[in-house]
mmCIF file of C-alpha atoms in Angstrom:
data_model
loop_
_atom_site.group_PDB
_atom_site.id
_atom_site.type_symbol
_atom_site.label_atom_id
_atom_site.label_comp_id
_atom_site.label_asym_id
_atom_site.label_seq_id
_atom_site.Cartn_x
_atom_site.Cartn_y
_atom_site.Cartn_z
ATOM 1 C CA MET A 1 -0.120 -0.320 0.138
ATOM 2 C CA ALA A 2 0.970 3.403 -0.945
ATOM 3 C CA ILE A 3 0.108 7.100 -1.149
ATOM 4 C CA LEU A 4 -0.024 8.027 -4.673
ATOM 5 C CA SER A 5 0.982 11.595 -6.325
ATOM 6 C CA THR A 6 0.114 13.001 -9.264
ATOM 7 C CA GLY A 7 2.628 12.959 -12.282
ATOM 8 C CA GLN A 8 4.489 9.575 -10.356
ATOM 9 C CA ARG A 9 5.023 7.045 -13.116
ATOM 10 C CA LEU A 10 4.658 3.385 -11.884
ATOM 11 C CA LYS A 11 5.432 -0.427 -14.016
ATOM 12 C CA SER A 12 3.751 -3.476 -13.535
ATOM 13 C CA GLY A 13 6.280 -6.387 -11.703
ATOM 14 C CA VAL A 14 4.470 -8.818 -14.157
ATOM 15 C CA CYS A 15 3.766 -7.361 -17.627
ATOM 16 C CA THR A 16 4.842 -4.327 -19.528
ATOM 17 C CA THR A 17 2.045 -1.764 -18.683
ATOM 18 C CA GLU A 18 3.296 1.240 -17.013
ATOM 19 C CA ILE A 19 1.040 4.010 -15.986
ATOM 20 C CA MET A 20 1.278 8.021 -15.060
ATOM 21 C CA VAL A 21 -0.933 8.954 -12.131
ATOM 22 C CA ILE A 22 -3.116 11.739 -13.391
ATOM 23 C CA SER A 23 -5.033 12.480 -9.874
ATOM 24 C CA ALA A 24 -5.480 10.304 -6.573
ATOM 25 C CA PRO A 25 -7.013 10.842 -2.895
ATOM 26 C CA GLN A 26 -4.346 11.344 -0.185
ATOM 27 C CA GLU A 27 -4.719 7.820 1.433
ATOM 28 C CA GLU A 28 -3.369 4.453 1.243
ATOM 29 C CA LEU A 29 -3.974 2.586 -1.585
ATOM 30 C CA ASP A 30 -3.108 -0.999 -2.944
ATOM 31 C CA LEU A 31 -2.800 -0.416 -7.119
ATOM 32 C CA THR A 32 -1.925 -3.697 -8.722
ATOM 33 C CA CYS A 33 -1.545 -4.806 -12.353
ATOM 34 C CA GLY A 34 -2.244 -8.295 -13.555
ATOM 35 C CA GLY A 35 -2.721 -9.214 -9.765
ATOM 36 C CA ALA A 36 0.825 -8.307 -8.764
ATOM 37 C CA PRO A 37 1.634 -4.692 -6.928
ATOM 38 C CA MET A 38 2.916 -1.489 -9.176
ATOM 39 C CA THR A 39 6.796 -0.051 -8.191
ATOM 40 C CA ASP A 40 8.292 2.808 -9.296
ATOM 41 C CA ASN A 41 10.916 0.370 -11.020
ATOM 42 C CA GLY A 42 9.108 -2.390 -12.141
ATOM 43 C CA GLU A 43 11.001 -4.906 -10.599
ATOM 44 C CA LYS A 44 9.691 -8.217 -11.954
ATOM 45 C CA GLN A 45 8.318 -10.805 -9.768
ATOM 46 C CA ASN A 46 8.402 -14.610 -10.125
ATOM 47 C CA THR A 47 4.595 -14.540 -11.017
ATOM 48 C CA THR A 48 2.440 -14.341 -14.058
ATOM 49 C CA VAL A 49 -0.102 -12.547 -14.830
ATOM 50 C CA ASP A 50 -3.359 -13.613 -12.688
ATOM 51 C CA PRO A 51 -6.377 -14.804 -14.992
ATOM 52 C CA GLN A 52 -8.642 -12.539 -13.042
ATOM 53 C CA PHE A 53 -6.956 -9.359 -13.964
ATOM 54 C CA ALA A 54 -5.792 -10.568 -17.661
ATOM 55 C CA GLU A 55 -7.651 -7.867 -19.271
ATOM 56 C CA GLY A 56 -5.241 -5.753 -20.203
ATOM 57 C CA THR A 57 -4.354 -2.070 -20.744
ATOM 58 C CA THR A 58 -4.331 -0.340 -23.838
ATOM 59 C CA ILE A 59 -2.364 2.990 -24.515
ATOM 60 C CA GLY A 60 -3.636 6.265 -24.056
ATOM 61 C CA LYS A 61 -6.456 5.387 -22.376
ATOM 62 C CA ARG A 62 -7.497 6.535 -18.948
ATOM 63 C CA TYR A 63 -8.679 4.237 -15.889
ATOM 64 C CA VAL A 64 -10.492 5.413 -12.946
ATOM 65 C CA ASN A 65 -12.046 3.357 -9.426
ATOM 66 C CA VAL A 66 -15.466 3.341 -9.077
ATOM 67 C CA ASP A 67 -15.826 6.525 -7.259
ATOM 68 C CA GLY A 68 -13.472 8.503 -9.492
ATOM 69 C CA LYS A 69 -11.333 9.708 -7.254
ATOM 70 C CA LEU A 70 -8.238 7.819 -8.540
ATOM 71 C CA GLU A 71 -7.736 8.537 -12.243
ATOM 72 C CA VAL A 72 -4.139 6.810 -14.355
ATOM 73 C CA LEU A 73 -3.001 7.031 -18.220
ATOM 74 C CA CYS A 74 -1.672 4.015 -19.549
ATOM 75 C CA VAL A 75 1.541 5.024 -21.448
ATOM 76 C CA LYS A 76 2.793 1.576 -22.144
ATOM 77 C CA PRO A 77 0.114 -0.986 -22.446
ATOM 78 C CA GLY A 78 0.510 -4.720 -21.091
ATOM 79 C CA GLU A 79 -1.485 -7.741 -20.232
ATOM 80 C CA GLY A 80 -2.514 -7.260 -17.049
ATOM 81 C CA SER A 81 -5.618 -5.258 -15.803
ATOM 82 C CA LEU A 82 -5.066 -2.490 -13.460
ATOM 83 C CA ALA A 83 -6.906 -2.932 -10.023
ATOM 84 C CA VAL A 84 -7.085 -0.801 -6.573
ATOM 85 C CA ASN A 85 -8.004 -2.446 -3.298
ATOM 86 C CA GLY A 86 -8.781 -5.600 -5.421
ATOM 87 C CA ASP A 87 -11.506 -3.631 -7.624
ATOM 88 C CA VAL A 88 -10.638 -3.857 -11.191
ATOM 89 C CA LEU A 89 -10.277 -0.290 -12.530
ATOM 90 C CA LYS A 90 -12.545 0.766 -15.445
ATOM 91 C CA LEU A 91 -11.939 2.401 -18.565
ATOM 92 C CA LYS A 92 -12.936 6.304 -18.775
ATOM 93 C CA ASP A 93 -15.643 7.386 -20.616
ATOM 94 C CA SER A 94 -14.574 10.201 -23.299
ATOM 95 C CA LYS A 95 -16.169 13.343 -23.612
ATOM 96 C CA LYS A 96 -18.416 14.170 -26.420
ATOM 97 C CA LEU A 97 -17.325 17.158 -28.186
ATOM 98 C CA PRO A 98 -20.253 19.947 -29.040
ATOM 99 C CA LYS A 99 -21.769 20.162 -32.746
ATOM 100 C CA THR A 100 -20.745 22.426 -35.057
ATOM 101 C CA ASP A 101 -22.782 23.174 -37.810
#
């Protein structure tokens, strides 16, 4: 568990996923990818991607938790899914642009 800060970059220990924190609450969170903790240096662990967390990540997409207090940007895709405190992060909906005539 760690307190995340805006602009912080994290790497997965079980796949190639890398993220940047866009916004985060000031509380300790257990941020994982593929079922393994995310770290600053991406130190590889002796585990594989957990099948429950194997949906993958997409470069350039933003992911948020249920209450929207945590938002991260995927800067390098991978096989693992992002989760915080055991709950999978959801892909953030894109905003619709206004119509122009």
